[in-house]
């Protein structure tokens, strides 16, 4: 479950960075909406981790946001690049979920 939390926290920060860089208002709004859904998902995962397994989030999960911010900062910010990275992040999340279940 910590792996899922790490992935979700990474993409939360990545999508936040994408929304800062996107110039198209519709794309920005979609990225913000995805970010809100992912934040809710992390809260649900953290609650389940605590309630069911009586565990806390690992330090790796806590540090994933900083890496996402740096990683996004180093990449280009044109609309097509942002959209490609965002779709790649969603695809990675789906693949990770499939492999960890």
CSV table of N, CA and C in Angstrom, one decimal:
chain,number,residue,atom,x,y,z
A,1,UNK,N,0.8,-1.2,0.0
A,1,UNK,CA,0.0,0.0,0.0
A,1,UNK,C,0.9,1.3,0.0
A,2,UNK,N,2.0,1.2,0.7
A,2,UNK,CA,2.9,2.3,0.6
A,2,UNK,C,3.4,2.6,-0.8
A,3,UNK,N,3.6,1.6,-1.6
A,3,UNK,CA,3.9,1.8,-3.0
A,3,UNK,C,2.9,2.6,-3.7
A,4,UNK,N,1.6,2.3,-3.5
A,4,UNK,CA,0.6,3.1,-4.1
A,4,UNK,C,0.6,4.5,-3.7
A,5,UNK,N,0.8,4.7,-2.4
A,5,UNK,CA,0.8,6.1,-1.8
A,5,UNK,C,2.0,6.8,-2.4
A,6,UNK,N,3.2,6.2,-2.5
A,6,UNK,CA,4.3,6.9,-3.1
A,6,UNK,C,4.0,7.3,-4.5
A,7,UNK,N,3.4,6.4,-5.3
A,7,UNK,CA,3.0,6.8,-6.7
A,7,UNK,C,2.0,7.9,-6.8
A,8,UNK,N,1.0,7.8,-5.9
A,8,UNK,CA,0.0,8.9,-5.9
A,8,UNK,C,0.5,10.2,-5.5
A,9,UNK,N,1.3,10.2,-4.5
A,9,UNK,CA,1.9,11.5,-4.0
A,9,UNK,C,2.8,12.1,-5.1
A,10,UNK,N,3.6,11.2,-5.7
A,10,UNK,CA,4.4,11.7,-6.8
A,10,UNK,C,3.5,12.4,-7.9
A,11,UNK,N,2.5,11.7,-8.3
A,11,UNK,CA,1.6,12.3,-9.4
A,11,UNK,C,0.8,13.5,-8.9
A,12,UNK,N,0.5,13.6,-7.6
A,12,UNK,CA,-0.1,14.8,-7.1
A,12,UNK,C,0.8,16.0,-7.3
A,13,UNK,N,2.0,15.9,-6.9
A,13,UNK,CA,3.0,17.0,-7.1
A,13,UNK,C,3.2,17.3,-8.6
A,14,UNK,N,3.4,16.2,-9.4
A,14,UNK,CA,3.6,16.3,-10.8
A,14,UNK,C,2.4,17.1,-11.5
A,15,UNK,N,1.2,16.7,-11.2
A,15,UNK,CA,0.0,17.3,-11.8
A,15,UNK,C,-0.1,18.8,-11.3
A,16,UNK,N,0.3,19.1,-10.1
A,16,UNK,CA,0.3,20.4,-9.6
A,16,UNK,C,1.3,21.3,-10.4
A,17,UNK,N,2.5,20.7,-10.6
A,17,UNK,CA,3.5,21.4,-11.4
A,17,UNK,C,3.0,21.6,-12.9
A,18,UNK,N,2.4,20.6,-13.4
A,18,UNK,CA,1.8,20.7,-14.8
A,18,UNK,C,0.8,21.8,-14.9
A,19,UNK,N,-0.1,21.9,-13.9
A,19,UNK,CA,-1.1,22.9,-13.9
A,19,UNK,C,-0.5,24.3,-13.8
A,20,UNK,N,0.6,24.4,-13.1
A,20,UNK,CA,1.3,25.7,-13.0
A,20,UNK,C,1.9,26.1,-14.4
A,21,UNK,N,2.3,25.1,-15.1
A,21,UNK,CA,3.0,25.4,-16.4
A,21,UNK,C,2.1,25.5,-17.6
A,22,UNK,N,0.9,24.9,-17.5
A,22,UNK,CA,0.0,24.9,-18.6
A,22,UNK,C,-0.6,26.3,-18.8
A,23,UNK,N,-0.6,26.7,-20.1
A,23,UNK,CA,-1.1,28.0,-20.4
A,23,UNK,C,-2.6,27.9,-20.8
A,24,UNK,N,-3.0,26.8,-21.3
A,24,UNK,CA,-4.4,26.6,-21.8
A,24,UNK,C,-5.3,26.4,-20.5
A,25,UNK,N,-6.3,27.2,-20.4
A,25,UNK,CA,-7.1,27.2,-19.2
A,25,UNK,C,-7.9,25.8,-19.0
A,26,UNK,N,-8.4,25.3,-20.1
A,26,UNK,CA,-9.1,24.0,-20.0
A,26,UNK,C,-8.1,22.9,-19.6
A,27,UNK,N,-6.9,22.9,-20.1
A,27,UNK,CA,-5.9,21.9,-19.7
A,27,UNK,C,-5.6,22.1,-18.2
A,28,UNK,N,-5.4,23.3,-17.8
A,28,UNK,CA,-5.1,23.6,-16.4
A,28,UNK,C,-6.2,23.1,-15.5
A,29,UNK,N,-7.5,23.3,-15.8
A,29,UNK,CA,-8.6,22.9,-15.0
A,29,UNK,C,-8.7,21.4,-14.9
A,30,UNK,N,-8.4,20.7,-16.1
A,30,UNK,CA,-8.4,19.2,-16.0
A,30,UNK,C,-7.3,18.7,-15.1
A,31,UNK,N,-6.1,19.3,-15.2
A,31,UNK,CA,-5.0,18.8,-14.4
A,31,UNK,C,-5.3,19.1,-12.9
A,32,UNK,N,-6.0,20.2,-12.6
A,32,UNK,CA,-6.4,20.5,-11.2
A,32,UNK,C,-7.4,19.5,-10.7
A,33,UNK,N,-8.3,19.1,-11.6
A,33,UNK,CA,-9.4,18.2,-11.2
A,33,UNK,C,-8.8,16.8,-10.9
A,34,UNK,N,-7.9,16.4,-11.8
A,34,UNK,CA,-7.2,15.1,-11.6
A,34,UNK,C,-6.4,15.1,-10.2
A,35,UNK,N,-5.8,16.2,-10.0
A,35,UNK,CA,-5.0,16.4,-8.7
A,35,UNK,C,-5.9,16.2,-7.5
A,36,UNK,N,-7.1,16.8,-7.6
A,36,UNK,CA,-8.0,16.7,-6.4
A,36,UNK,C,-8.5,15.3,-6.2
A,37,UNK,N,-8.7,14.6,-7.3
A,37,UNK,CA,-9.1,13.2,-7.2
A,37,UNK,C,-8.0,12.4,-6.6
A,38,UNK,N,-6.8,12.6,-7.0
A,38,UNK,CA,-5.6,11.9,-6.5
A,38,UNK,C,-5.4,12.2,-5.0
A,39,UNK,N,-5.6,13.4,-4.6
A,39,UNK,CA,-5.5,13.8,-3.2
A,39,UNK,C,-6.5,13.0,-2.3
A,40,UNK,N,-7.7,12.9,-2.8
A,40,UNK,CA,-8.7,12.1,-2.1
A,40,UNK,C,-8.3,10.7,-2.0
A,41,UNK,N,-7.8,10.2,-3.1
A,41,UNK,CA,-7.3,8.8,-3.1
A,41,UNK,C,-6.2,8.5,-2.1
A,42,UNK,N,-5.3,9.4,-2.0
A,42,UNK,CA,-4.2,9.3,-1.0
A,42,UNK,C,-4.8,9.3,0.4
A,43,UNK,N,-5.7,10.1,0.7
A,43,UNK,CA,-6.3,10.2,2.0
A,43,UNK,C,-7.0,8.8,2.3
A,44,UNK,N,-7.7,8.3,1.3
A,44,UNK,CA,-8.3,7.0,1.5
A,44,UNK,C,-7.3,5.9,1.8
A,45,UNK,N,-6.2,5.9,1.0
A,45,UNK,CA,-5.2,4.9,1.2
A,45,UNK,C,-4.5,5.0,2.5
A,46,UNK,N,-4.2,6.2,2.9
A,46,UNK,CA,-3.6,6.4,4.2
A,46,UNK,C,-4.5,6.0,5.4
A,47,UNK,N,-5.8,6.3,5.3
A,47,UNK,CA,-6.7,5.9,6.3
A,47,UNK,C,-6.8,4.4,6.4
A,48,UNK,N,-6.8,3.7,5.2
A,48,UNK,CA,-6.9,2.3,5.2
A,48,UNK,C,-5.6,1.7,5.8
A,49,UNK,N,-4.5,2.2,5.4
A,49,UNK,CA,-3.2,1.7,5.9
A,49,UNK,C,-3.2,1.8,7.4
A,50,UNK,N,-3.7,2.9,8.0
A,50,UNK,CA,-3.7,3.0,9.4
A,50,UNK,C,-4.8,2.2,10.1
A,51,UNK,N,-6.0,2.2,9.6
A,51,UNK,CA,-7.1,1.5,10.2
A,51,UNK,C,-7.0,0.0,10.1
A,52,UNK,N,-6.6,-0.5,8.9
A,52,UNK,CA,-6.6,-2.0,8.7
A,52,UNK,C,-5.3,-2.6,9.2
A,53,UNK,N,-4.2,-1.9,8.9
A,53,UNK,CA,-2.8,-2.5,9.1
A,53,UNK,C,-2.1,-1.8,10.3
A,54,UNK,N,-2.7,-0.8,10.9
A,54,UNK,CA,-2.1,0.0,12.0
A,54,UNK,C,-0.7,0.4,11.7
A,55,UNK,N,-0.5,0.9,10.5
A,55,UNK,CA,0.8,1.4,10.0
A,55,UNK,C,0.7,2.8,9.6
A,56,UNK,N,1.9,3.4,9.5
A,56,UNK,CA,2.0,4.8,9.0
A,56,UNK,C,2.6,4.8,7.6
A,57,UNK,N,2.5,5.9,6.9
A,57,UNK,CA,3.2,6.1,5.6
A,57,UNK,C,4.7,6.1,5.8
A,58,UNK,N,5.4,5.5,4.9
A,58,UNK,CA,6.9,5.4,5.0
A,58,UNK,C,7.5,6.7,4.6
A,59,UNK,N,8.8,6.9,4.9
A,59,UNK,CA,9.5,8.1,4.5
A,59,UNK,C,9.6,8.2,3.0
A,60,UNK,N,9.6,7.1,2.3
A,60,UNK,CA,9.7,7.2,0.8
A,60,UNK,C,8.5,7.9,0.3
A,61,UNK,N,7.3,7.6,0.8
A,61,UNK,CA,6.1,8.2,0.4
A,61,UNK,C,6.1,9.7,0.7
A,62,UNK,N,6.6,10.0,1.8
A,62,UNK,CA,6.7,11.4,2.3
A,62,UNK,C,7.6,12.3,1.4
A,63,UNK,N,8.6,11.7,0.8
A,63,UNK,CA,9.6,12.4,0.0
A,63,UNK,C,9.3,12.5,-1.5
A,64,UNK,N,8.3,11.8,-1.9
A,64,UNK,CA,8.1,11.7,-3.4
A,64,UNK,C,7.7,13.0,-4.0
A,65,UNK,N,7.0,13.9,-3.2
A,65,UNK,CA,6.6,15.2,-3.7
A,65,UNK,C,7.8,16.0,-4.2
A,66,UNK,N,8.8,16.1,-3.4
A,66,UNK,CA,10.0,16.9,-3.7
A,66,UNK,C,10.6,16.4,-5.1
A,67,UNK,N,10.7,15.1,-5.2
A,67,UNK,CA,11.3,14.6,-6.5
A,67,UNK,C,10.4,15.0,-7.7
A,68,UNK,N,9.1,14.9,-7.5
A,68,UNK,CA,8.2,15.2,-8.6
A,68,UNK,C,8.3,16.7,-9.0
A,69,UNK,N,8.5,17.5,-8.0
A,69,UNK,CA,8.6,19.0,-8.3
A,69,UNK,C,9.9,19.2,-9.1
A,70,UNK,N,11.0,18.6,-8.6
A,70,UNK,CA,12.3,18.8,-9.3
A,70,UNK,C,12.2,18.2,-10.7
A,71,UNK,N,11.7,17.1,-10.8
A,71,UNK,CA,11.6,16.4,-12.1
A,71,UNK,C,10.8,17.2,-13.1
A,72,UNK,N,9.7,17.8,-12.7
A,72,UNK,CA,8.9,18.6,-13.6
A,72,UNK,C,9.6,19.9,-13.9
A,73,UNK,N,10.3,20.5,-13.0
A,73,UNK,CA,11.0,21.7,-13.2
A,73,UNK,C,12.0,21.6,-14.3
A,74,UNK,N,12.6,20.4,-14.4
A,74,UNK,CA,13.7,20.2,-15.4
A,74,UNK,C,13.2,19.9,-16.8
A,75,UNK,N,11.9,19.7,-17.0
A,75,UNK,CA,11.4,19.4,-18.3
A,75,UNK,C,10.7,20.6,-19.0
A,76,UNK,N,10.5,20.5,-20.3
A,76,UNK,CA,9.9,21.6,-21.0
A,76,UNK,C,8.5,21.8,-20.6
A,77,UNK,N,8.0,23.0,-21.0
A,77,UNK,CA,6.6,23.3,-20.5
A,77,UNK,C,5.6,23.7,-21.6
A,78,UNK,N,5.9,23.2,-22.8
A,78,UNK,CA,4.9,23.4,-23.9
A,78,UNK,C,3.7,22.5,-23.6
A,79,UNK,N,2.5,22.9,-24.1
A,79,UNK,CA,1.3,22.2,-23.8
A,79,UNK,C,1.3,20.7,-24.2
A,80,UNK,N,1.9,20.4,-25.4
A,80,UNK,CA,1.9,19.0,-25.8
A,80,UNK,C,2.8,18.2,-24.9
A,81,UNK,N,3.9,18.7,-24.5
A,81,UNK,CA,4.8,18.0,-23.6
A,81,UNK,C,4.2,17.8,-22.2
A,82,UNK,N,3.5,18.8,-21.7
A,82,UNK,CA,2.8,18.6,-20.4
A,82,UNK,C,1.7,17.5,-20.6
A,83,UNK,N,0.9,17.5,-21.6
A,83,UNK,CA,-0.1,16.5,-21.8
A,83,UNK,C,0.5,15.1,-22.0
A,84,UNK,N,1.6,15.0,-22.7
A,84,UNK,CA,2.2,13.7,-22.8
A,84,UNK,C,2.7,13.2,-21.5
A,85,UNK,N,3.4,14.0,-20.7
A,85,UNK,CA,3.9,13.6,-19.4
A,85,UNK,C,2.7,13.2,-18.5
A,86,UNK,N,1.6,14.0,-18.5
A,86,UNK,CA,0.5,13.7,-17.6
A,86,UNK,C,-0.1,12.4,-18.0
A,87,UNK,N,-0.3,12.1,-19.3
A,87,UNK,CA,-0.9,10.8,-19.7
A,87,UNK,C,0.1,9.7,-19.4
A,88,UNK,N,1.4,9.9,-19.5
A,88,UNK,CA,2.4,8.9,-19.1
A,88,UNK,C,2.3,8.6,-17.6
A,89,UNK,N,2.1,9.6,-16.8
A,89,UNK,CA,2.0,9.4,-15.4
A,89,UNK,C,0.7,8.6,-15.0
A,90,UNK,N,-0.4,8.9,-15.7
A,90,UNK,CA,-1.6,8.1,-15.5
A,90,UNK,C,-1.4,6.7,-15.9
A,91,UNK,N,-0.8,6.5,-17.1
A,91,UNK,CA,-0.5,5.1,-17.6
A,91,UNK,C,0.4,4.4,-16.6
A,92,UNK,N,1.4,5.0,-16.1
A,92,UNK,CA,2.3,4.4,-15.1
A,92,UNK,C,1.5,3.9,-13.9
A,93,UNK,N,0.6,4.8,-13.4
A,93,UNK,CA,-0.2,4.5,-12.2
A,93,UNK,C,-1.1,3.2,-12.5
A,94,UNK,N,-1.6,3.1,-13.7
A,94,UNK,CA,-2.5,2.0,-14.0
A,94,UNK,C,-1.6,0.7,-14.0
A,95,UNK,N,-0.5,0.8,-14.7
A,95,UNK,CA,0.4,-0.4,-14.7
A,95,UNK,C,0.9,-0.8,-13.4
A,96,UNK,N,1.3,0.2,-12.5
A,96,UNK,CA,1.7,-0.1,-11.2
A,96,UNK,C,0.6,-0.8,-10.4
A,97,UNK,N,-0.6,-0.3,-10.5
A,97,UNK,CA,-1.8,-0.9,-9.8
A,97,UNK,C,-2.0,-2.3,-10.2
A,98,UNK,N,-1.9,-2.6,-11.5
A,98,UNK,CA,-2.0,-3.9,-12.0
A,98,UNK,C,-1.0,-4.9,-11.5
A,99,UNK,N,0.3,-4.4,-11.4
A,99,UNK,CA,1.4,-5.3,-11.0
A,99,UNK,C,1.4,-5.5,-9.5
A,100,UNK,N,0.8,-4.6,-8.7
A,100,UNK,CA,0.8,-4.8,-7.3
A,100,UNK,C,-0.4,-5.4,-6.7
A,101,UNK,N,-1.4,-5.8,-7.5
A,101,UNK,CA,-2.6,-6.5,-7.0
A,101,UNK,C,-2.5,-7.9,-7.2
